[in-house]
mmCIF file of C-alpha atoms and ligand atoms in Angstrom:
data_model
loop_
_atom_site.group_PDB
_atom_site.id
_atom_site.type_symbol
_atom_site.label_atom_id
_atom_site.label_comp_id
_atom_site.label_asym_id
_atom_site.label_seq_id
_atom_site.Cartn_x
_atom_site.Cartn_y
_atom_site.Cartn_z
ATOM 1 C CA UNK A 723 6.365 -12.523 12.402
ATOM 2 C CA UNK A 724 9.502 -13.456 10.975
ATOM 3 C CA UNK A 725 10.577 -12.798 7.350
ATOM 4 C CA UNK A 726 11.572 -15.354 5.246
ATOM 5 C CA UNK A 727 15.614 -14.883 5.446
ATOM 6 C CA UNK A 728 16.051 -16.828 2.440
ATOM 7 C CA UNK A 729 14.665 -14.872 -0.306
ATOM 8 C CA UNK A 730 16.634 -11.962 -0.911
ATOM 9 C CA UNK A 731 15.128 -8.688 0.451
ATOM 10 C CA UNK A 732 15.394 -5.433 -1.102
ATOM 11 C CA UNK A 733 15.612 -1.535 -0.347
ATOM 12 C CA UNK A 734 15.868 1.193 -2.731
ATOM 13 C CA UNK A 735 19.384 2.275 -4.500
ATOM 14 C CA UNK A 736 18.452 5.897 -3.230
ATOM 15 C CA UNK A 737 16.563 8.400 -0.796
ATOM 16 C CA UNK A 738 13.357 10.268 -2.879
ATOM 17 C CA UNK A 739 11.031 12.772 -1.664
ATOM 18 C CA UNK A 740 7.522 13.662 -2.068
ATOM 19 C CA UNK A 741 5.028 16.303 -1.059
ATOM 20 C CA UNK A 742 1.383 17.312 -0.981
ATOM 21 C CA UNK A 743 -1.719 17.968 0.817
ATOM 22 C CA UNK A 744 -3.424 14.881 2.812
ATOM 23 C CA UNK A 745 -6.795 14.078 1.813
ATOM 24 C CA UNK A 746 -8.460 13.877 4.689
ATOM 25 C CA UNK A 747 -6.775 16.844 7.419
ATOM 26 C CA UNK A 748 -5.534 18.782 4.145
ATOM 27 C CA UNK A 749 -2.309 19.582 5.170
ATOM 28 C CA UNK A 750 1.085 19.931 3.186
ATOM 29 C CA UNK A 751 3.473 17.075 4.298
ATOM 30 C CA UNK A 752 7.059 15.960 3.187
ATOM 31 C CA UNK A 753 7.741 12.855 2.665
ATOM 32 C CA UNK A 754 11.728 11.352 2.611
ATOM 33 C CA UNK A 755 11.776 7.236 1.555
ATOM 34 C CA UNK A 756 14.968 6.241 1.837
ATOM 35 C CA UNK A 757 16.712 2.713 2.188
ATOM 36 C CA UNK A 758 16.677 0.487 4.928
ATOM 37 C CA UNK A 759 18.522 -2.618 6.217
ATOM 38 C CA UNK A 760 17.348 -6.131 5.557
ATOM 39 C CA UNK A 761 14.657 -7.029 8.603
ATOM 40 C CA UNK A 762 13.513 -3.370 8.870
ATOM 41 C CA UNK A 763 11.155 -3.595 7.153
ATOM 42 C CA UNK A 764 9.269 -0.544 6.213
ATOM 43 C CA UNK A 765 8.395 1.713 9.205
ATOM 44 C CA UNK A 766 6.967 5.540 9.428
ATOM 45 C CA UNK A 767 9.480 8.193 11.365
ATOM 46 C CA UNK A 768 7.144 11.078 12.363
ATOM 47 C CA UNK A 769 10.787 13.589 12.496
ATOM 48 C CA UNK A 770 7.989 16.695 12.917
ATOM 49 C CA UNK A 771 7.390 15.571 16.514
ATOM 50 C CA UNK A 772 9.635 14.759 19.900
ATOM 51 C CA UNK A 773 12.268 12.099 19.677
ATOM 52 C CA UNK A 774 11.151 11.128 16.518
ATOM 53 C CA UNK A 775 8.724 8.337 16.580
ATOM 54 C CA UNK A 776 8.923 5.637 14.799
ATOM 55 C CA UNK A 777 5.543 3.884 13.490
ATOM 56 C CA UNK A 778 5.945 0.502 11.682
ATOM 57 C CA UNK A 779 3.993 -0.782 8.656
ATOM 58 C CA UNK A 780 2.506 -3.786 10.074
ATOM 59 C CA UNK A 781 -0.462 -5.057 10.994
ATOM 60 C CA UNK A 782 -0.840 -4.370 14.833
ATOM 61 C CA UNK A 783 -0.166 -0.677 14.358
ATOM 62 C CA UNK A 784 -3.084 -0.477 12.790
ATOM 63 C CA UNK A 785 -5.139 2.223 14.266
ATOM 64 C CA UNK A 786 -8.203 2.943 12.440
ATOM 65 C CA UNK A 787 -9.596 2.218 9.405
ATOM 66 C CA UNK A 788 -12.158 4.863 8.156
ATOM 67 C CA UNK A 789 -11.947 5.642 4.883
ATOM 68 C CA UNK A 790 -8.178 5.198 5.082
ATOM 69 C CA UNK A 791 -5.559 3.363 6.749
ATOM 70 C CA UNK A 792 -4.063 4.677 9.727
ATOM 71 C CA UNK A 793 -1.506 3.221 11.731
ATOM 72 C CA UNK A 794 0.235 4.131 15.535
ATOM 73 C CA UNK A 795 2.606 3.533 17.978
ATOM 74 C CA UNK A 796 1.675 5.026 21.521
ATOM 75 C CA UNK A 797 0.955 8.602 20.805
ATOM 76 C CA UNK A 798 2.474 8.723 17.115
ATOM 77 C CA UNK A 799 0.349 8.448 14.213
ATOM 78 C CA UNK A 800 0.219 8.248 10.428
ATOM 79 C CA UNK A 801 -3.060 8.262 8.178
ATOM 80 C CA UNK A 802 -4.031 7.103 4.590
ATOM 81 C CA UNK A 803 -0.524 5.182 4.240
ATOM 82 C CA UNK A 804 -2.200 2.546 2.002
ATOM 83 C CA UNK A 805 -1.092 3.995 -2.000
ATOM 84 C CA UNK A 806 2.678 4.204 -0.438
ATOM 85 C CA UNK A 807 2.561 0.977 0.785
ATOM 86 C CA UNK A 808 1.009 -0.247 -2.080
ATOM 87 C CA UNK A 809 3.362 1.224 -4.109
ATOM 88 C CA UNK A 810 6.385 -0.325 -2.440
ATOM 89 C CA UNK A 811 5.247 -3.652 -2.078
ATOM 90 C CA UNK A 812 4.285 -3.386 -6.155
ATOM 91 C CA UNK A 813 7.735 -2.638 -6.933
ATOM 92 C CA UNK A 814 9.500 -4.937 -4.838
ATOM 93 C CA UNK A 815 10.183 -2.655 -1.708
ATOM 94 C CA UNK A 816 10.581 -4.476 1.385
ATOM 95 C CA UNK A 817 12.783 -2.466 3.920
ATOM 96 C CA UNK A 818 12.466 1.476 3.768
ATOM 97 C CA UNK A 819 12.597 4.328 6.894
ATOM 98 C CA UNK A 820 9.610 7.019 5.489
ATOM 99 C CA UNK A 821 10.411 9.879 7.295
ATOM 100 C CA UNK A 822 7.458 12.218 7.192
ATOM 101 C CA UNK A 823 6.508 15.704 8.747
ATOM 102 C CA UNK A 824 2.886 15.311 9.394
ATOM 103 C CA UNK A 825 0.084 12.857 10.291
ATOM 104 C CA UNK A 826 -1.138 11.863 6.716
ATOM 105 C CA UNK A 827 0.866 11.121 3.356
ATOM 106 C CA UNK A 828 0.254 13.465 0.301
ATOM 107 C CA UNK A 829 -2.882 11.406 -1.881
ATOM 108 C CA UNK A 830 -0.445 13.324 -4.692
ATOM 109 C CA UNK A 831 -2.685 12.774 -7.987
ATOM 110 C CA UNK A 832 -4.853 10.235 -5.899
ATOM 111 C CA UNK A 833 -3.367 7.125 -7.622
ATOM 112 C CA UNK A 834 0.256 5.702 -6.701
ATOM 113 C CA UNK A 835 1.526 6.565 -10.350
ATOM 114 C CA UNK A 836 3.744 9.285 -8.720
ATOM 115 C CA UNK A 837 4.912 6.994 -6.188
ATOM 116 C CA UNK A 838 6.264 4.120 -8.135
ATOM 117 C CA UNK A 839 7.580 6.205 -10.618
ATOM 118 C CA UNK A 840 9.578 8.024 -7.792
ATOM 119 C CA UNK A 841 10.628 4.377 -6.457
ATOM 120 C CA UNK A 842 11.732 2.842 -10.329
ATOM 121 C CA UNK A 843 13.523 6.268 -10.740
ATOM 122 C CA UNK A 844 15.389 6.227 -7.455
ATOM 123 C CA UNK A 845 16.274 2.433 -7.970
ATOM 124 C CA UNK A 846 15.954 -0.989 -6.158
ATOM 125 C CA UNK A 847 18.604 -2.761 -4.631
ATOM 126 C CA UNK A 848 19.396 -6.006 -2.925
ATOM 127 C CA UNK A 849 19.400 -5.003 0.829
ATOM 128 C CA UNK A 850 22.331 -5.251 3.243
ATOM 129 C CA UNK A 851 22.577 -6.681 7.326
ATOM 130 C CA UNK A 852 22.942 -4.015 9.720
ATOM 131 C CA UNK A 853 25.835 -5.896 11.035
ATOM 132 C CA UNK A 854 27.523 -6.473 8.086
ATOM 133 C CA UNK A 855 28.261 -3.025 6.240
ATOM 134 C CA UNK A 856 29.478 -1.941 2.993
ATOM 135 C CA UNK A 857 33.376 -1.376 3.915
ATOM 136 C CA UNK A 858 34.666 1.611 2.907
ATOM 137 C CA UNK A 859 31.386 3.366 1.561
ATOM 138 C CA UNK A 860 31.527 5.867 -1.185
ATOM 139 C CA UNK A 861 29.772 9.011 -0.756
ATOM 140 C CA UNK A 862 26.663 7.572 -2.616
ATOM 141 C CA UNK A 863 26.410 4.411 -0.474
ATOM 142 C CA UNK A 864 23.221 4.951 1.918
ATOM 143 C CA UNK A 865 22.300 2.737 4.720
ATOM 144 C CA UNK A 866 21.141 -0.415 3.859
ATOM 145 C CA UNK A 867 22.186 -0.434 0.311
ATOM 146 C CA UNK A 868 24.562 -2.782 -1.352
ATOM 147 C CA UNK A 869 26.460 -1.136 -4.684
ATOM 148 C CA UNK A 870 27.365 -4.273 -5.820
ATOM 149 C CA UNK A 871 24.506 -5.644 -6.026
ATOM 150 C CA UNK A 872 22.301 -2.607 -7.755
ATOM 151 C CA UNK A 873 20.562 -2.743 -10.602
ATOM 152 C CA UNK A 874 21.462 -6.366 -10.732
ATOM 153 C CA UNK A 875 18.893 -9.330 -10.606
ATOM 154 C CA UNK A 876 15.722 -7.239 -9.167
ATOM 155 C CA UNK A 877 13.113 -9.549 -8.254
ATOM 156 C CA UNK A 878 10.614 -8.727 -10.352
ATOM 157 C CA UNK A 879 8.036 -7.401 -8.397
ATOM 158 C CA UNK A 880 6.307 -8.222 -4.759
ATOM 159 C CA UNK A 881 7.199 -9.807 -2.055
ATOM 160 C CA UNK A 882 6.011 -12.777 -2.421
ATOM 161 C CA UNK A 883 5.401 -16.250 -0.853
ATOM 162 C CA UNK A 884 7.760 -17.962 1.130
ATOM 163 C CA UNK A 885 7.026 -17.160 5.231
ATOM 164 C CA UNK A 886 3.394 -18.548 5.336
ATOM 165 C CA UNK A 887 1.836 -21.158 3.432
ATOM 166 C CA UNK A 888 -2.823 -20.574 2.952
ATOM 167 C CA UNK A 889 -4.113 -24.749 3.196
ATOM 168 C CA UNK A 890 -7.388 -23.573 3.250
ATOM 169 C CA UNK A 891 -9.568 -20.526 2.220
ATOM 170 C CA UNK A 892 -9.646 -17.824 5.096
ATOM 171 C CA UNK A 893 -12.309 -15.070 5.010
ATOM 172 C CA UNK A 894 -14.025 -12.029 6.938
ATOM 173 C CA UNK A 895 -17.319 -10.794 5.575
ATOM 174 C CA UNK A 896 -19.761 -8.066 6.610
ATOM 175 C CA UNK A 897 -23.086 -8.334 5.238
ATOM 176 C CA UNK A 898 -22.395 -8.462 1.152
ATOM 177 C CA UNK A 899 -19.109 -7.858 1.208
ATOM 178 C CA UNK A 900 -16.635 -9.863 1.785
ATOM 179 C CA UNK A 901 -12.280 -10.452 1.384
ATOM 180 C CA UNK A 902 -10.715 -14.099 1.240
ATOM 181 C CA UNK A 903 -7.441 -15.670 0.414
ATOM 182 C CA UNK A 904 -7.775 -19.228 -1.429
ATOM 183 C CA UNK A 905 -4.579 -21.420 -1.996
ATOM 184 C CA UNK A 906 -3.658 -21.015 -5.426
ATOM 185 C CA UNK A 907 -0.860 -22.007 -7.453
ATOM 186 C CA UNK A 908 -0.161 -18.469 -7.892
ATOM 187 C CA UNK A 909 -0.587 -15.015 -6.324
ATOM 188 C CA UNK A 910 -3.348 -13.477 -8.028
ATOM 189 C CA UNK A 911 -5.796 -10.326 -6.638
ATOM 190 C CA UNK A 912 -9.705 -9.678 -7.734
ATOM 191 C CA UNK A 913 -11.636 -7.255 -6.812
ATOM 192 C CA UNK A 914 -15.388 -5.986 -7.444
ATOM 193 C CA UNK A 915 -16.998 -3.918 -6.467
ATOM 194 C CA UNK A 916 -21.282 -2.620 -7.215
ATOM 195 C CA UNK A 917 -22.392 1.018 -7.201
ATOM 196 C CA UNK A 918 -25.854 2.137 -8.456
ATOM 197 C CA UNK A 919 -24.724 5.023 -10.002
ATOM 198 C CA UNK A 920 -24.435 4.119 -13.761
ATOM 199 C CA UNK A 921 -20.614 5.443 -13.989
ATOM 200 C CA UNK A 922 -19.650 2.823 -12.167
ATOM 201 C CA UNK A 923 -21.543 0.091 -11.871
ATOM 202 C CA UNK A 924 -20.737 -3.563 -11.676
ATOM 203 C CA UNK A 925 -17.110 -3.403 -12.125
ATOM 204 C CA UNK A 926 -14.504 -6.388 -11.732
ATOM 205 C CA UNK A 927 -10.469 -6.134 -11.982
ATOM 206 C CA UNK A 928 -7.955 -9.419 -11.434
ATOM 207 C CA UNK A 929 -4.628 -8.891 -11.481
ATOM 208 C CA UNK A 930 -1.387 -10.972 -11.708
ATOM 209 C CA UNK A 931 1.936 -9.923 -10.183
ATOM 210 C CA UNK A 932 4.276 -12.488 -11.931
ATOM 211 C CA UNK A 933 2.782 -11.358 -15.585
ATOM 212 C CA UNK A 934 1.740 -7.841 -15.534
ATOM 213 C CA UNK A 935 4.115 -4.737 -13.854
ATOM 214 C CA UNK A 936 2.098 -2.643 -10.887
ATOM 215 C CA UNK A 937 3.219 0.271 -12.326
ATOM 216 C CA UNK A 938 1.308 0.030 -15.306
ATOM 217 C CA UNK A 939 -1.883 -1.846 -14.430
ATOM 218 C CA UNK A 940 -2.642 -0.766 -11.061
ATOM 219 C CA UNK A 941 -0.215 2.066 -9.931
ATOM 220 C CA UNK A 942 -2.065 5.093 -12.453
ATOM 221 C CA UNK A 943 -5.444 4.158 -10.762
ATOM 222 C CA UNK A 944 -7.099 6.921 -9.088
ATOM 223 C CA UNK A 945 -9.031 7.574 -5.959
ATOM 224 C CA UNK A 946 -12.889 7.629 -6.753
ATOM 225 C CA UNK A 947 -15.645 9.281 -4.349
ATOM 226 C CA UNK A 948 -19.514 9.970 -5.122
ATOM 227 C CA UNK A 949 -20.573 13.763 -5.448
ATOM 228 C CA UNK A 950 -23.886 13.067 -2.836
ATOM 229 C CA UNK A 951 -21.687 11.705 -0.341
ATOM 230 C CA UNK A 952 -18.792 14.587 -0.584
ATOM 231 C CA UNK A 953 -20.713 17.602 1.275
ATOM 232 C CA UNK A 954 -21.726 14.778 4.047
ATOM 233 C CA UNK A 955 -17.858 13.902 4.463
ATOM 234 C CA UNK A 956 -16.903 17.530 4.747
ATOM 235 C CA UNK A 957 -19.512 18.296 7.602
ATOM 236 C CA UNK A 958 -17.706 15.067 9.567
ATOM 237 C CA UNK A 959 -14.200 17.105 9.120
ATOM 238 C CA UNK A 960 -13.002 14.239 6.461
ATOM 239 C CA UNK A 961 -11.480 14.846 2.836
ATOM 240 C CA UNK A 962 -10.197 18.403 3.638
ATOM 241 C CA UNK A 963 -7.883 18.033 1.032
ATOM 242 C CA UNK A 964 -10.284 16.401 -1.528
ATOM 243 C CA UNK A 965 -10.267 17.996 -5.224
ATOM 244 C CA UNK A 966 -11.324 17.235 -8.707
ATOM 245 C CA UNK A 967 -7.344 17.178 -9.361
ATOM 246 C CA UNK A 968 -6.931 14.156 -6.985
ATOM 247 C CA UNK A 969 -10.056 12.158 -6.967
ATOM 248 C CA UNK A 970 -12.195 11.314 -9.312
ATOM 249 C CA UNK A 971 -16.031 12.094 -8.815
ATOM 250 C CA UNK A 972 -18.976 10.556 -10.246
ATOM 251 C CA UNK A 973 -22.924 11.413 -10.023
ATOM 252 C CA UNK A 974 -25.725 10.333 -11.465
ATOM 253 C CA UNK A 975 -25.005 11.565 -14.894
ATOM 254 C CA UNK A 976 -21.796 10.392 -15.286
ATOM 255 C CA UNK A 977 -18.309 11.414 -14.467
ATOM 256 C CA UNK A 978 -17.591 15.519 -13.414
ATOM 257 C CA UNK A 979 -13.747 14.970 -13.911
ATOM 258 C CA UNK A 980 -13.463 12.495 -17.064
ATOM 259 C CA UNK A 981 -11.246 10.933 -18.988
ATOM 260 C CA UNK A 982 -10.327 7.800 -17.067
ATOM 261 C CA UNK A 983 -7.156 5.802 -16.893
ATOM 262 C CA UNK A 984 -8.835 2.914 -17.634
ATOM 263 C CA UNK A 985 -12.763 1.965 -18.402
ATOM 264 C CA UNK A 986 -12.325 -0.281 -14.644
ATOM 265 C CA UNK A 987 -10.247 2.584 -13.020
ATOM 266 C CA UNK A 988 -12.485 2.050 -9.701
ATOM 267 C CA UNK A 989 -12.189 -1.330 -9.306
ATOM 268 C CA UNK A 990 -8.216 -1.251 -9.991
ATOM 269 C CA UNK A 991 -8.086 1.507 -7.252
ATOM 270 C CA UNK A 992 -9.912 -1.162 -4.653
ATOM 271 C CA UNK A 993 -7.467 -3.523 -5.949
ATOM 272 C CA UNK A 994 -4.098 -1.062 -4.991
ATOM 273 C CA UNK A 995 -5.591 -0.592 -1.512
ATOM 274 C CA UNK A 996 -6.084 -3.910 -1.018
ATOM 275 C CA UNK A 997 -2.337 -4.677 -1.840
ATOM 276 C CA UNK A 998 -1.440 -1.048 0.473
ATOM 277 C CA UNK A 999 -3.834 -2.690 3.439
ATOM 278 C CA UNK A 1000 -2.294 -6.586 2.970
ATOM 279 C CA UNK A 1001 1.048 -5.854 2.796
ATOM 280 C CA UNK A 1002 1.154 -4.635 6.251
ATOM 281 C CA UNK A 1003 1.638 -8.680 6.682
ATOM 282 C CA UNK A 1004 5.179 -8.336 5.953
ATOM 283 C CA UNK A 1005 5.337 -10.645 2.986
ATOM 284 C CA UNK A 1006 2.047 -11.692 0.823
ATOM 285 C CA UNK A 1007 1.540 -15.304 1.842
ATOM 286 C CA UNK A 1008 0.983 -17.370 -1.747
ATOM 287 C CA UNK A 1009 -3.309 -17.316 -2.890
ATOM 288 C CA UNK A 1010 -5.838 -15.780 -4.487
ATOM 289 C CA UNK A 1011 -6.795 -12.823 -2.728
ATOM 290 C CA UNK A 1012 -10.634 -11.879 -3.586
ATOM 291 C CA UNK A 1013 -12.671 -9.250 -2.742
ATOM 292 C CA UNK A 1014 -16.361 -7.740 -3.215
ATOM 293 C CA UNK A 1015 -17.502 -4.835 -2.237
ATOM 294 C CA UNK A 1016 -15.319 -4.720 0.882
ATOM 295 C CA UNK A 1017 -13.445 -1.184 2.655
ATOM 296 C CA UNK A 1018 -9.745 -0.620 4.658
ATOM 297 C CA UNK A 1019 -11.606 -2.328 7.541
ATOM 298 C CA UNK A 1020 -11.944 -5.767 6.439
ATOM 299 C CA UNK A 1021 -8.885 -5.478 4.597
ATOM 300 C CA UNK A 1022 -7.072 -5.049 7.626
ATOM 301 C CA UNK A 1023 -9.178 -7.834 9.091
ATOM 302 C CA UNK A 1024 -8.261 -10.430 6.559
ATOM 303 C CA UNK A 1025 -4.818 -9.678 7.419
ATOM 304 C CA UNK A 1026 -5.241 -9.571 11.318
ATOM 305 C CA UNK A 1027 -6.594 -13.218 10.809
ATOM 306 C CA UNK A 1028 -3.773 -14.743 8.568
ATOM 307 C CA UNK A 1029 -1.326 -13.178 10.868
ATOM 308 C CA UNK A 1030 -2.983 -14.843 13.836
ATOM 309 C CA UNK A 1031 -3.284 -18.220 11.759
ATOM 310 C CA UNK A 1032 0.511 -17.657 11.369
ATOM 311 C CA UNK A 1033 1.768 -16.832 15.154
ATOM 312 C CA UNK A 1034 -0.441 -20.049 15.991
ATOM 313 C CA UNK A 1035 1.744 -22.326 13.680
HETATM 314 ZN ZN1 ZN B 2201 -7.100 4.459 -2.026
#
């Protein structure tokens, strides 16, 4: 897929680093984001193993999709990568080398909160060429980073529009649930989702890049889980590193970890791995993304099918 070389890409100012415990293995990893060159992209560097692997955020390294998002490249992998992604694609990230030590990112506070506030602290940048370096870079000037251009004229926020153009709604559904992307004048994401448990319930949240910032309306939202179905998880080796400090857990009487973020926190956390799982495209093609009820799986298979709509244009 090629990127839209017109609209100016962006990287960050400067490197950050994160760590924590992986939700699902429960193992401490470091995480390094730093800036990349225009066309990079953004791309996993597993520096804990052999030759240093590199794994790239798009859509056919996707590995697996249970419960999280993993991707791979031959025997490399990285898991849950989606509230990362998310969070770069929310604040305007398109090229970035993540180098990480491990095989899942930190879930952190189980939102992205800590993420984008990590990316607005460290900066955003118009990104450079590869062939065309800063001359004479001062001892702050990282790879793919232009000083001239920083903190200057940041697009607002997403990549957005520009490589692939949706005519004509495209969906994937498994029974109930389903994802689509309808043309729209706009790009706009929905999401609902329906739990019998009266804590969350019927539960809708729509959300507009171009009007409202990612890093207030969808970045704080947390991971959510169901206390019946945590002891079942465990027994299939998944959510070592689940806590009531990174996930929020509901039963039948209500919430165990309360207050929430926001009375739809659930629904907004669907919505920020939606945007995690999508943006493996590259670019967000211009629609209305909507979604009910749906998982990382037919995320990823909306995306698999616009990307093969696009290769066949
Ligand atoms: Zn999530």
């Amino acid at each position: 897929m090629e990127l839209n070389v017109e609209l100016p890409q962006q990287t960050l100012a400067r490197e950050f680093e994160m760590s924590g415990v992986g939700l699902h293995g429960g193992v401490l990893t470091a995480v390094r984001v730093k800036p990349a060159y225009v066309g990079e992209g953004r791309y996993f560097v597993r520096v804990d193993l052999p030759n240093s692997p590199h794994i790239p955020a798009r859509v056919d390294a996707v590995n697996q999709t249970t419960l999280s998002t993993e991707l791979a490249a031959e025997d490399a992998r990285v898991r849950t990568v989606e509230h990362l992604l998310a969070a770069l694609a929310g604040m305007g990230v398109d090229n970035a080398r993540i180098e990480i030590n491990g095989a899942e990112l930190p879930l952190l506070d189980g939102s992205a909160k800590l993420w984008a506030e990590a990316i607005a602290t460290a900066g955003i940048v118009q990104a450079t060429g590869e062939q065309n370096p800063t001359p004479n870079p001062s001892p702050r000037a990282e790879r793919g980073v232009s000083e001239a251009v920083e903190n200057n004229n940041n697009r607002p926020a997403m990549p957005l529009g520009g490589y692939l153009e949706i005519k004509e709604p495209i969906w994937v559904y498994q029974g109930d649930a389903f994802v689509a992307a309808l043309p729209a004048p706009a790009t706009r994401f929905t999401y609902g989702i329906d739990f019998d448990l009266p804590a969350i319930g019927n539960q809708w949240h729509s959300w507009t890049p171009s009007t409202e910032s990612f890093e207030s309306a969808i970045a704080p939202a947390r991971t959510f889980g169901l206390a019946h179905q945590i002891d079942q998880l465990r027994a299939s080796g998944l959510i070592k590193g689940g806590s009531l400090d990174n996930a929020l857990v509901c039963d039948a009487n209500g919430w165990l970890n309360p207050p929430l973020r926001f009375a739809n926190e659930p629904a907004r956390h669907k919505l920020l791995d939606l945007i995690g799982d999508l943006s493996l495209l590259g670019r967000f093609p211009q629609a209305h993304f909507l979604a009910y009820k749906a998982s990382h799986s037919l995320h990823i298979q909306l995306a698999q099918k616009i990307q093969a709509l696009n290769n066949d244009q």
